Coordinates of C-alpha atoms (C1' of nucleotides) in Angstrom, one line a residue:
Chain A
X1 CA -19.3 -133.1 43.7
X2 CA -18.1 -131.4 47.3
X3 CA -18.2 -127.4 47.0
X4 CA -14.1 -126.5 45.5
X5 CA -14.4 -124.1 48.3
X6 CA -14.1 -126.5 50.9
X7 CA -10.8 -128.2 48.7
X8 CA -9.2 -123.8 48.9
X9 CA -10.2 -123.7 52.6
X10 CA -9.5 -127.3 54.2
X11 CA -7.5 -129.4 52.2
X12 CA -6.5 -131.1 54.9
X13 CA -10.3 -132.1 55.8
X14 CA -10.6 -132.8 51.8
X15 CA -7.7 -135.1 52.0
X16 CA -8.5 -137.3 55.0
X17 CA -12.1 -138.0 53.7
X18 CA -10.7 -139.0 50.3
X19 CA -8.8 -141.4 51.9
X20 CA -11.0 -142.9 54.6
X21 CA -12.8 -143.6 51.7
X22 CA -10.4 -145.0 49.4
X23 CA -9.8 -142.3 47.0
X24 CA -7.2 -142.5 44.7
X25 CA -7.2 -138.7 43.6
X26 CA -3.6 -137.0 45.0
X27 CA -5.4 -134.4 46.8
X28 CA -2.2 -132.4 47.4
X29 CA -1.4 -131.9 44.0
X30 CA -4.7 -131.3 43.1
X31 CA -4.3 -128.1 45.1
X32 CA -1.1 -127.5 43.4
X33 CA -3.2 -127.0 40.3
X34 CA -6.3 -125.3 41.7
X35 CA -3.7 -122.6 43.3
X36 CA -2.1 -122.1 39.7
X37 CA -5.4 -121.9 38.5
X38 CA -7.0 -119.7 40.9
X39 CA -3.6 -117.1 40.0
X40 CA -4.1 -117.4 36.2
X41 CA -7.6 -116.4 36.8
X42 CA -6.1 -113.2 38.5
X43 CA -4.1 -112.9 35.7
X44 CA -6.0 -112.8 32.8
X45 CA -9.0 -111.0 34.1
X46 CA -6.5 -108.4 35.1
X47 CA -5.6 -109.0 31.5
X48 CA -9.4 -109.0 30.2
X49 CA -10.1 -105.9 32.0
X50 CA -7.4 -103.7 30.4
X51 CA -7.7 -105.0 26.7
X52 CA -11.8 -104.1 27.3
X53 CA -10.9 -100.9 28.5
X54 CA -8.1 -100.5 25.0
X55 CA -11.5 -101.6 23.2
X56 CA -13.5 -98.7 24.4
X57 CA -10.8 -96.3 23.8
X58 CA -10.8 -97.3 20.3
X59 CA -13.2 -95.3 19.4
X60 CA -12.0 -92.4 19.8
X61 CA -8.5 -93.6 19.6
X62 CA -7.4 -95.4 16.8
X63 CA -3.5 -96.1 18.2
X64 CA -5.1 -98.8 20.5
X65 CA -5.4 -101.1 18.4
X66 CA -1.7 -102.3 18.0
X67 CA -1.5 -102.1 21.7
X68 CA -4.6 -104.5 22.2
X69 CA -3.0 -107.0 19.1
X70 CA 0.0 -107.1 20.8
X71 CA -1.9 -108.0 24.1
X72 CA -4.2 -110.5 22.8
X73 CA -1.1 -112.8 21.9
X74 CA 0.4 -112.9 26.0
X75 CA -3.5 -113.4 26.9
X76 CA -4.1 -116.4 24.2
X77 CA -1.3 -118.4 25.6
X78 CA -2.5 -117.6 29.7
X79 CA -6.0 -118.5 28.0
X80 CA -5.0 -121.7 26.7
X81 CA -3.1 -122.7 30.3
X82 CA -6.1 -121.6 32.2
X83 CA -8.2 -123.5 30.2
X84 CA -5.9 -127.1 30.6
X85 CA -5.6 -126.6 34.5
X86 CA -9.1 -126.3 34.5
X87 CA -10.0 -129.4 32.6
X88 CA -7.8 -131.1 34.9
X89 CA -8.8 -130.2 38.1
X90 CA -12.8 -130.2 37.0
X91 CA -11.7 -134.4 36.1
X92 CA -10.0 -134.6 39.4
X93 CA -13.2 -132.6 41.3
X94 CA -15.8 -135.6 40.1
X95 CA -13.9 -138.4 41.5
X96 CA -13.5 -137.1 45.6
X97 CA -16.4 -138.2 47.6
X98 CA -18.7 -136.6 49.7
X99 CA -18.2 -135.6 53.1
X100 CA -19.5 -138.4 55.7
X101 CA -21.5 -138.0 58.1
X102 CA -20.0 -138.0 62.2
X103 CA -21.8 -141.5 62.7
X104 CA -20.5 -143.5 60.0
X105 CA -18.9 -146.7 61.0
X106 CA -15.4 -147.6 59.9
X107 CA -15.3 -150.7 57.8
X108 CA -14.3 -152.0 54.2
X109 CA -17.2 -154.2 53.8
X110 CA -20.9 -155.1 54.8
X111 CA -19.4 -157.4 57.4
X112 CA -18.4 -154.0 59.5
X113 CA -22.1 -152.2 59.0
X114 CA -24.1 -151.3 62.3
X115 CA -27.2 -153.0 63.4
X116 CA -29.4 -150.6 64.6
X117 CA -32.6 -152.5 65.3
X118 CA -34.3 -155.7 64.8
X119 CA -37.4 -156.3 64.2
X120 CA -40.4 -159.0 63.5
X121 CA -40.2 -162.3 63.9
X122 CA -38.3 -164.8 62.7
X123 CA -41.0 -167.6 61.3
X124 CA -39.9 -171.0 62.8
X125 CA -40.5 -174.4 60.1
X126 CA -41.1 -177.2 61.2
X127 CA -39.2 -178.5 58.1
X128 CA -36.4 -178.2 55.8
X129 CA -37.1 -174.2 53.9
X130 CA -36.8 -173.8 50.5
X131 CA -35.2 -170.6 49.3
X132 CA -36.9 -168.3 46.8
X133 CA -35.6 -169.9 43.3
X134 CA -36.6 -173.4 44.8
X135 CA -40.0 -172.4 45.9
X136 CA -40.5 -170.3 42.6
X137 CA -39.4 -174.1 40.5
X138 CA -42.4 -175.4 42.7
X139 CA -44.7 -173.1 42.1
X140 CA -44.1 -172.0 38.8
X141 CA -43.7 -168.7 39.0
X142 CA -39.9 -167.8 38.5
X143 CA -38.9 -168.8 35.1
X144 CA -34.5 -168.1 34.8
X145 CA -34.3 -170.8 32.0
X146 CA -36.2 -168.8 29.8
X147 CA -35.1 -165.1 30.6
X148 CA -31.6 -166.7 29.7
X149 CA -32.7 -168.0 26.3
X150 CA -34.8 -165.1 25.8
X151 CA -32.4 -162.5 27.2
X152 CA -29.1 -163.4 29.1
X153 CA -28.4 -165.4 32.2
X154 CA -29.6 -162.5 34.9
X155 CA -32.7 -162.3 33.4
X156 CA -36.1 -163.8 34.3
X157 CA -39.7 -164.1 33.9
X158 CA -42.3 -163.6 37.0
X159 CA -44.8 -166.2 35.5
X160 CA -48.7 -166.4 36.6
X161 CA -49.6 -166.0 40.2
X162 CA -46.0 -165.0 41.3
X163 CA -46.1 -161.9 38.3
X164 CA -49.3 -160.8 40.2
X165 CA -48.0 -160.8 43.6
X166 CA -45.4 -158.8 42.6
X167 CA -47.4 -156.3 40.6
X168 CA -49.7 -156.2 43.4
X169 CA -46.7 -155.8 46.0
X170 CA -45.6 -152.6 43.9
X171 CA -49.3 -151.3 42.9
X172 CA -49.6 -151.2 46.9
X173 CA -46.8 -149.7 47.6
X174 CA -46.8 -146.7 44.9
X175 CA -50.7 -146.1 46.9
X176 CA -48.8 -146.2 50.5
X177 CA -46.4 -144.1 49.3
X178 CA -48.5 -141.4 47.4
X179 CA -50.9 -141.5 51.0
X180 CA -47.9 -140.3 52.6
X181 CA -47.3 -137.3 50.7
X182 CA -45.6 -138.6 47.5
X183 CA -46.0 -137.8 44.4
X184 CA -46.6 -140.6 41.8
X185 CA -44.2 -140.6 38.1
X186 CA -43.7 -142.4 35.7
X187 CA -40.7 -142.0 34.2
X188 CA -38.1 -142.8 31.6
X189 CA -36.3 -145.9 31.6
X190 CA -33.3 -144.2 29.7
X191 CA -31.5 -141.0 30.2
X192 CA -28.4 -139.1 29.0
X193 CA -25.0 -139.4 30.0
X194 CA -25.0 -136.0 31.9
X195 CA -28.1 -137.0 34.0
X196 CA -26.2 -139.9 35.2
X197 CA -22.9 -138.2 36.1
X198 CA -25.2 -135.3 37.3
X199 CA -26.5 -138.3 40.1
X200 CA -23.1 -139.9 40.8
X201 CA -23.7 -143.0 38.6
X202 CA -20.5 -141.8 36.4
X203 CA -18.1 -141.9 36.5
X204 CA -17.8 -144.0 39.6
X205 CA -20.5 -147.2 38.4
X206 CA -19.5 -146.6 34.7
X207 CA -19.2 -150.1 34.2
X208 CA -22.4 -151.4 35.9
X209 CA -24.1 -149.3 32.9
X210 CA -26.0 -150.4 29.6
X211 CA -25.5 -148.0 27.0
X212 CA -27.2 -147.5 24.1
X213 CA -24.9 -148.1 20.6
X214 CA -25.1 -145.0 19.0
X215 CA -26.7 -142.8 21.3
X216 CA -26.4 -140.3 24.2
X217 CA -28.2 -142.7 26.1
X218 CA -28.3 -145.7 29.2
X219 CA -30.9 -147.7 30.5
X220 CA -31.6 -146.5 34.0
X221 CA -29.9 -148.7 36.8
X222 CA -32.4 -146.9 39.0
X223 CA -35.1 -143.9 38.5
X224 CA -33.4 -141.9 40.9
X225 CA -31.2 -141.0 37.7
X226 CA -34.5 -139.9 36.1
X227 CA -36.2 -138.3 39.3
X228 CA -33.6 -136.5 40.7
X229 CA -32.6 -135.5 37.4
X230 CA -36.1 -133.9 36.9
X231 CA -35.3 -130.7 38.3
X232 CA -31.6 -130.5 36.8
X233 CA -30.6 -126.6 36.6
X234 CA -33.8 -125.2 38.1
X235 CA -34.4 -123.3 41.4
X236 CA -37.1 -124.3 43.3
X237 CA -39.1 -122.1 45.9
X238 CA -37.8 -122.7 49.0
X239 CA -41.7 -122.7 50.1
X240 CA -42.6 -125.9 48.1
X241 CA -39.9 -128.4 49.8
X242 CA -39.7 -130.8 50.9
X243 CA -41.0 -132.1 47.4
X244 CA -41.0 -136.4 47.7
X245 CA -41.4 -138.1 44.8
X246 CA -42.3 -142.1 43.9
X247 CA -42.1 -143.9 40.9
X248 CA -41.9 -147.6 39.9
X249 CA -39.2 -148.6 36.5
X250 CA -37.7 -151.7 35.8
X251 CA -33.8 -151.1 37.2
X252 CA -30.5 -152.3 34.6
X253 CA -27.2 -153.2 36.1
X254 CA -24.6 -154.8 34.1
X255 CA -23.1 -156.6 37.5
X256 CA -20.1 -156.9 36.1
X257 CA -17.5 -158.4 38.4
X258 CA -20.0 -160.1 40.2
X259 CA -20.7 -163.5 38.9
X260 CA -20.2 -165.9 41.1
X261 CA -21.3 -163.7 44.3
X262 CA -24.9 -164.3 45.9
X263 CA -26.3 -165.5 42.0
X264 CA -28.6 -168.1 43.0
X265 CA -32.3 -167.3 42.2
X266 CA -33.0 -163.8 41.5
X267 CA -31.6 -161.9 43.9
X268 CA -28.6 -160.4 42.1
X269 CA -29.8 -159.9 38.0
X270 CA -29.6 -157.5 35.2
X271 CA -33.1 -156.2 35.2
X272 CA -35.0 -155.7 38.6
X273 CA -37.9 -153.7 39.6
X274 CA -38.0 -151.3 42.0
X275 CA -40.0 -148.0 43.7
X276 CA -37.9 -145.5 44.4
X277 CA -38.1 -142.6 46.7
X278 CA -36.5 -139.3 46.6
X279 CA -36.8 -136.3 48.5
X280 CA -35.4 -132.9 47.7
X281 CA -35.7 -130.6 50.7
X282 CA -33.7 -127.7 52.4
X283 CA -29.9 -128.4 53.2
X284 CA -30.7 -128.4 57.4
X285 CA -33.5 -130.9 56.8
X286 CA -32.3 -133.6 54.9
X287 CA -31.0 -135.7 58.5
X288 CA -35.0 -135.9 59.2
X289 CA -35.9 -136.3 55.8
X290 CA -33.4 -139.7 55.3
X291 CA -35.2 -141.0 58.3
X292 CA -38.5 -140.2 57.2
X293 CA -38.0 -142.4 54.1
X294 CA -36.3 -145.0 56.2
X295 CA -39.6 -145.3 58.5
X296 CA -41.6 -145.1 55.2
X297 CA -39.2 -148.3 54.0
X298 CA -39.7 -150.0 57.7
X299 CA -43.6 -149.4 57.4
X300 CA -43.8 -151.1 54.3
X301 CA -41.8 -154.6 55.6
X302 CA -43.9 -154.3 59.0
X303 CA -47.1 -154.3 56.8
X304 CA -46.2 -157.2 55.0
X305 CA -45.2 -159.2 58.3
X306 CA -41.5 -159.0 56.9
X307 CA -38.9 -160.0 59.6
X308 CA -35.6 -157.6 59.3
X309 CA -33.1 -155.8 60.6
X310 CA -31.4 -152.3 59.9
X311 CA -28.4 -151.1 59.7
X312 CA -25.9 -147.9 59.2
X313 CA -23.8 -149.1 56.9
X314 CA -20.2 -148.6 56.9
X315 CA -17.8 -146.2 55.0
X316 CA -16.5 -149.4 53.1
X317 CA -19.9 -149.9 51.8
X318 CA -21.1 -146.9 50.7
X319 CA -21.0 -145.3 47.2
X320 CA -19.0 -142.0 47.3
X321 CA -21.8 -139.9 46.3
X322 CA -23.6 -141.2 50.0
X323 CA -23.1 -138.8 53.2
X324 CA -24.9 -141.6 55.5
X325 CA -27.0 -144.6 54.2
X326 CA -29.0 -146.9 55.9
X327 CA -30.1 -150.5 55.0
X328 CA -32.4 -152.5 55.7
X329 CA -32.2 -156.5 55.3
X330 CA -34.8 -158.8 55.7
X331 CA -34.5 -162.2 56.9
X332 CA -34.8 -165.0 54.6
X333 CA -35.3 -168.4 56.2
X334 CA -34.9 -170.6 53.2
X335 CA -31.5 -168.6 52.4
X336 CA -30.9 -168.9 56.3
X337 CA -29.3 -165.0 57.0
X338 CA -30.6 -161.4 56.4
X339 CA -30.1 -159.8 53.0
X340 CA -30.2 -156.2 51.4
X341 CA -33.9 -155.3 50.6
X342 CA -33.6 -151.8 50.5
X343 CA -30.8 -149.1 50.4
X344 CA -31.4 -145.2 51.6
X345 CA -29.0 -142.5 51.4
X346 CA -28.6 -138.9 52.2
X347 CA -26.9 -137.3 49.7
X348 CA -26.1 -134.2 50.7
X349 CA -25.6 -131.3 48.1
X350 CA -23.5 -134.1 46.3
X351 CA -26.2 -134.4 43.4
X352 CA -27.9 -130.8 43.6
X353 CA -24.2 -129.1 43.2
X354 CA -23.8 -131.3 39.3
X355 CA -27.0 -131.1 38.1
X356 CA -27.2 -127.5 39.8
X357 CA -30.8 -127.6 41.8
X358 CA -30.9 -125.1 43.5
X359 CA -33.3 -123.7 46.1
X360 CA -34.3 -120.1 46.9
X361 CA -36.2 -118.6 50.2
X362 CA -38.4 -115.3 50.3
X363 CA -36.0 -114.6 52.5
X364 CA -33.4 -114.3 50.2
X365 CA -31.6 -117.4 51.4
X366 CA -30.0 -119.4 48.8
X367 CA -28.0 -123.0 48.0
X368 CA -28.0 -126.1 47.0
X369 CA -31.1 -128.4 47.9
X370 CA -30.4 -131.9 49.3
X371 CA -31.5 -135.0 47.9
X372 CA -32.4 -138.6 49.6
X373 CA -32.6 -141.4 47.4
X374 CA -34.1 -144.6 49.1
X375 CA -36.1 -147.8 48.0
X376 CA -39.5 -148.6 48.3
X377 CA -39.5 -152.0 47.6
X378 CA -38.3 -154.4 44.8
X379 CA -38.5 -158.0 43.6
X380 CA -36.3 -159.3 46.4
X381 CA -39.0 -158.2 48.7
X382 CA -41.4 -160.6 47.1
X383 CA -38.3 -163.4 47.3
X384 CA -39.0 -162.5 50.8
X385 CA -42.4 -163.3 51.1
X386 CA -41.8 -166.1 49.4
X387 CA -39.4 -167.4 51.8
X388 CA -41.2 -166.4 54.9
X389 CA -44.7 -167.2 54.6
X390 CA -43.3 -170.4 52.7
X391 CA -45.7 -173.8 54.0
X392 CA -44.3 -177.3 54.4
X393 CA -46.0 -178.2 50.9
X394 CA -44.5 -175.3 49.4
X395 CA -47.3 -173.2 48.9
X396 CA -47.3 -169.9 50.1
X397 CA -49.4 -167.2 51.8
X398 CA -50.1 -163.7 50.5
X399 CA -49.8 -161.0 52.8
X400 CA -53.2 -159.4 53.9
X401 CA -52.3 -156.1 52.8
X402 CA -51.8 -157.6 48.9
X403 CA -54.8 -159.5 48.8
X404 CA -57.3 -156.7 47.4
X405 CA -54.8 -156.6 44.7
X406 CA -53.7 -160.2 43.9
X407 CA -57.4 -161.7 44.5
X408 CA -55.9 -164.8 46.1
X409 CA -54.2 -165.7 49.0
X410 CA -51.9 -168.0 48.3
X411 CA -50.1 -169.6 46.0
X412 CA -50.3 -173.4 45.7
X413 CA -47.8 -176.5 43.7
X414 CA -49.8 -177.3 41.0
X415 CA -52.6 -175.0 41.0
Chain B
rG1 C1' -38.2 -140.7 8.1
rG2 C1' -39.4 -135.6 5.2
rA3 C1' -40.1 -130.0 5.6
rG4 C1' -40.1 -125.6 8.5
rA5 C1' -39.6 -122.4 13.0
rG6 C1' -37.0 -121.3 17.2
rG7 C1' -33.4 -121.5 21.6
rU8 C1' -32.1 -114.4 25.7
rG9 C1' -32.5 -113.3 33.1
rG10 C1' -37.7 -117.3 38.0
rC11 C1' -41.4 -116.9 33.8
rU12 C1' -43.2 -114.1 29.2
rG13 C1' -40.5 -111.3 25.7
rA14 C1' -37.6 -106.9 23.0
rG15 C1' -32.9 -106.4 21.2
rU16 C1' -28.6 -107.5 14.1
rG17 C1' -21.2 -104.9 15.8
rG18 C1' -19.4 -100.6 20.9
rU19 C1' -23.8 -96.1 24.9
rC20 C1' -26.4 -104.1 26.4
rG21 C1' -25.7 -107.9 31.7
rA22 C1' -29.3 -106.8 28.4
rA23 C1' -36.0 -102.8 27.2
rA24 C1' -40.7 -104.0 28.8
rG25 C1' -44.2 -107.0 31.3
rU26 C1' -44.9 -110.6 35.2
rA27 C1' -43.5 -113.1 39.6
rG28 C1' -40.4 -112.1 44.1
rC29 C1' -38.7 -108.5 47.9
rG30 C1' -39.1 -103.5 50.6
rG31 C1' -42.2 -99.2 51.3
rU32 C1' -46.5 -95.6 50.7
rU33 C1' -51.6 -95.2 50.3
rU34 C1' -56.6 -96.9 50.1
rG35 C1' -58.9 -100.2 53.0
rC36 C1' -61.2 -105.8 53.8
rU37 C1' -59.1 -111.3 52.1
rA38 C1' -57.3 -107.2 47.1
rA39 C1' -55.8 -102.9 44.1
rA40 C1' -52.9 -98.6 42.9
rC41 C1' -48.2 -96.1 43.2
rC42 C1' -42.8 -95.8 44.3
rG43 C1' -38.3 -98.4 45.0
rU44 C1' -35.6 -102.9 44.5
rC45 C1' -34.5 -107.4 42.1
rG46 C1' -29.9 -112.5 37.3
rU47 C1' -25.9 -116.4 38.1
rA48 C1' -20.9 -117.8 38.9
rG49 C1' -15.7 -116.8 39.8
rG50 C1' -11.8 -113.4 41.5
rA51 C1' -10.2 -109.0 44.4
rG52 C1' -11.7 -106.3 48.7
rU53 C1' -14.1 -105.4 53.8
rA54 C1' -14.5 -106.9 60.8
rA55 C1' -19.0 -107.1 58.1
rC56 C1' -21.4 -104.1 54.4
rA57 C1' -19.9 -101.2 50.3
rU58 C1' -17.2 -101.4 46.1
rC59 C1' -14.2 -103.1 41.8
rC60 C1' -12.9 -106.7 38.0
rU61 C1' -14.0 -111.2 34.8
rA62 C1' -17.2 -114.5 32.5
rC63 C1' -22.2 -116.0 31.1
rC64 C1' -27.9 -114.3 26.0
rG65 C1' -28.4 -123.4 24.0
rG66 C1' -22.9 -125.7 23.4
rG67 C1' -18.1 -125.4 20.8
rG68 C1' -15.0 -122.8 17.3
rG69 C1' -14.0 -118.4 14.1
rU70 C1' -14.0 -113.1 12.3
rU71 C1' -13.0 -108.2 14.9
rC72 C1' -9.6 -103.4 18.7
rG73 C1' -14.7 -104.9 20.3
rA74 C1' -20.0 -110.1 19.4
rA75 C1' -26.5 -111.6 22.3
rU76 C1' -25.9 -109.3 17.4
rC77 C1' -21.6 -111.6 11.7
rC78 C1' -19.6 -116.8 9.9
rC79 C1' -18.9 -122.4 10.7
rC80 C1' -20.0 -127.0 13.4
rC81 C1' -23.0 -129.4 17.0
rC82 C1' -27.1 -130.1 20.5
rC83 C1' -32.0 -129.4 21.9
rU84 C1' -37.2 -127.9 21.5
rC85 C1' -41.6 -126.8 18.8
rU86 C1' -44.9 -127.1 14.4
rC87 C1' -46.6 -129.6 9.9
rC88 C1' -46.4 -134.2 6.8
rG89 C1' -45.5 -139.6 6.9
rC90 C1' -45.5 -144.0 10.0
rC91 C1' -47.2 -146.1 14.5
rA92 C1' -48.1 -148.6 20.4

RNA sequence: GGAGAGGUGGCUGAGUGGUCGAAAGUAGCGGUUUGCUAAACCGUCGUAGGAGUAACAUCCUACCGGGGGUUCGAAUCCCCCCCUCUCCGCCA
């Protein structure tokens, strides 16, 4: 949600961000209705303020009681206006998108992101790759046949040696993360319809959400929802931010609208696996923050030997709640292209302002904290390794870093 | 699933129709004093919206879980809902 000050003050900055980013809200008559709003409130507090003062007089003066009758009828019907204009505009308010930051490129699609950098290696085969679903066939370890009879077609099973790479991959990276400062959760894997409006989920993802039948409830399409949502109408000390905080959940995304697109293997599904970090900090340092979890996300791939590339992605590929988001893709030589491995965006006050977190200083200073929401890692990172460390037989090195958790080093056809 | 208790300001916690935006304590902030890693005393201190000011000041409105009702007037009375806690049952 963008502060209703800055839609009084600038509409005209309001307006031209709503439609750079393909907003469909009619800003100008939105301020229509804010202005009539803003004059009823004049209005009936003027109103308000006289029929308290009739109140007081009652005491002492019976009379005022008609008068006060009489007056509560015109106020009712302002009321009732008041009330309708403010319904609408508040519907309006959660639909326009953040603010953007200066550097965002132009661009309706991933095609017109930014490359910032490259970096590692590309591995060079002497042979034909295999992509991650034909090297997890192989080796056994990715079963989709049975997550669809089981579950639905977007589910899966990591099976044996490939289920304790990944858990090792994550256990590793929750213990790189908490030596950098974070702080480890576990969280919910559902939460409550105003937690995920509070995070920009609704209304604009509504319908890549699982809801529960008969409850107030959704499965979490990421624990940002759940960590961000932690400290949901509470004011932190100023003193104790920037907090960062990690936490590893299985991830549910409908996809809906996306069959078809990028569904080979395990790459696009209904239930992933992710850690997540998220920063809350002051409003002036969130620009340092988002980088800080971007070199957390690089340091991660470069310790796992992961060739990839990052880049500032476009305003046609970024959510509304996002003020500036980076990704970062890794290369996948079976697959033959870089593809999304991790997403990190600076939020702004977008979040803080609907689930009101506030921050306050000894100072006296005041606001809304700003949040960063970026991955750690997920499954696709292990597709990754899959696909890089990949051998002509198929088998398939572990990364050094894993090994003290996997207790092997690679994964071999057969074995 | 059954029974009971309760939701008040950053926190704890008084307050059952007007003098309550709300006692007190605590934390925070400013100061005084004594001094040694702290105590005592004094003062100050909720949030949001609107009006107003060069900026302060100031004024008004709303907010005591949420919604509705009664009343000239509601934290306080009535109705509905939500949530939390405790006990019992069941259970990973």
């Amino acid at each position: 949600m963008i502060d209703i000050r800055a839609l009084r003050e600038n509409p005209d900055r309001v307006k031209e961000n709503a439609a750079r980013r393909g907003c469909t809200v009619d800003v100008d008559k939105l301020v229509a209705l804010d202005r009539e709003y803003v004059g009823l409130i004049r209005e009936v507090e003027d109103l308000r303020a006289e029929r308290n003062r009739l109140s007081k007089e009652c005491q002492t003066n019976p009379a005022a009681r008609d008068t006060v009758k009489e007056m509560k009828v015109t106020l009712a019907n302002k009321e009732s206006r008041m009330a309708e204009l403010k319904t609408v505009v508040d519907e309006q308010m959660t639909w326009l998108p953040n603010f953007l930051s200066p550097d965002v490129p132009d661009g309706g699609s991933d095609a017109d992101n930014a490359a910032l950098r490259f970096v590692g290696k590309k591995p060079e085969f002497a042979f034909a790759g295999r992509d991650h679903q034909a090297l997890g066939e192989l080796l056994g370890i990715i079963d989709t046949g049975r997550g669809a009879k089981v579950a639905q077609s977007g589910f899966y099973y990591w099976v044996g040696k490939g289920a304790q790479l990944t858990q090792a991959m994550f256990f590793w990276a929750q213990q790189e993360l908490v030596k950098r400062g974070f702080t480890l959760f576990m969280s919910p894997c559902v939460a409550k319809e105003q937690t995920l409006f509070g995070t920009g989920y609704l209304p604009f993802f509504k319908d890549q959400t699982y809801t529960l039948s008969g409850e107030d409830l959704a499965l979490i399409g990421t624990s940002e929802q759940t960590l961000v949502g932690y400290h949901a109408d509470e004011i932190l000390d100023a003193g104790t931010l920037p907090r960062r905080y990690t936490s590893y959940t299985p991830c549910f995304r409908t996809e809906a609208g996306s069959y078809g697109k990028e569904s080979r293997g395990i790459f696009r599904v209904h239930q992933f696996h992710k850690v997540e970090q998220i920063i809350f900090c002051l409003p002036e340092d969130s620009p340092r923050c988002h980088e800080l979890c971007l070199e957390n996300e690089e340091y991660l791939l470069q310790q796992l030997g992961l060739p990839y590339r990052v880049v500032n992605v476009c305003v046609g590929d970024m959510g509304a709640p996002g003020y500036k988001k980076y990704d970062i893709e890794a290369w996948y030589p079976g697959y033959g292209g870089y593809r999304e491995v991790t997403s990190n965006t600076n939020l702004t006050d977008f979040q803080a302002r609907r689930l009101g977190i506030r921050y306050k200083g000894n100072d006296g200073s005041k606001g809304f904290v700003h949040t960063i929401s970026a991955t750690g890692v997920t499954d696709r990172v292990v597709c990754a390794i899959l696909e890089n460390f990949q051998q002509e037989d198929g088998s398939v090195i572990i990364p050094e870093v894993l090994r003290p958790y996997t207790g092997f080093d690679r994964i071999t056809p057969g074995v």
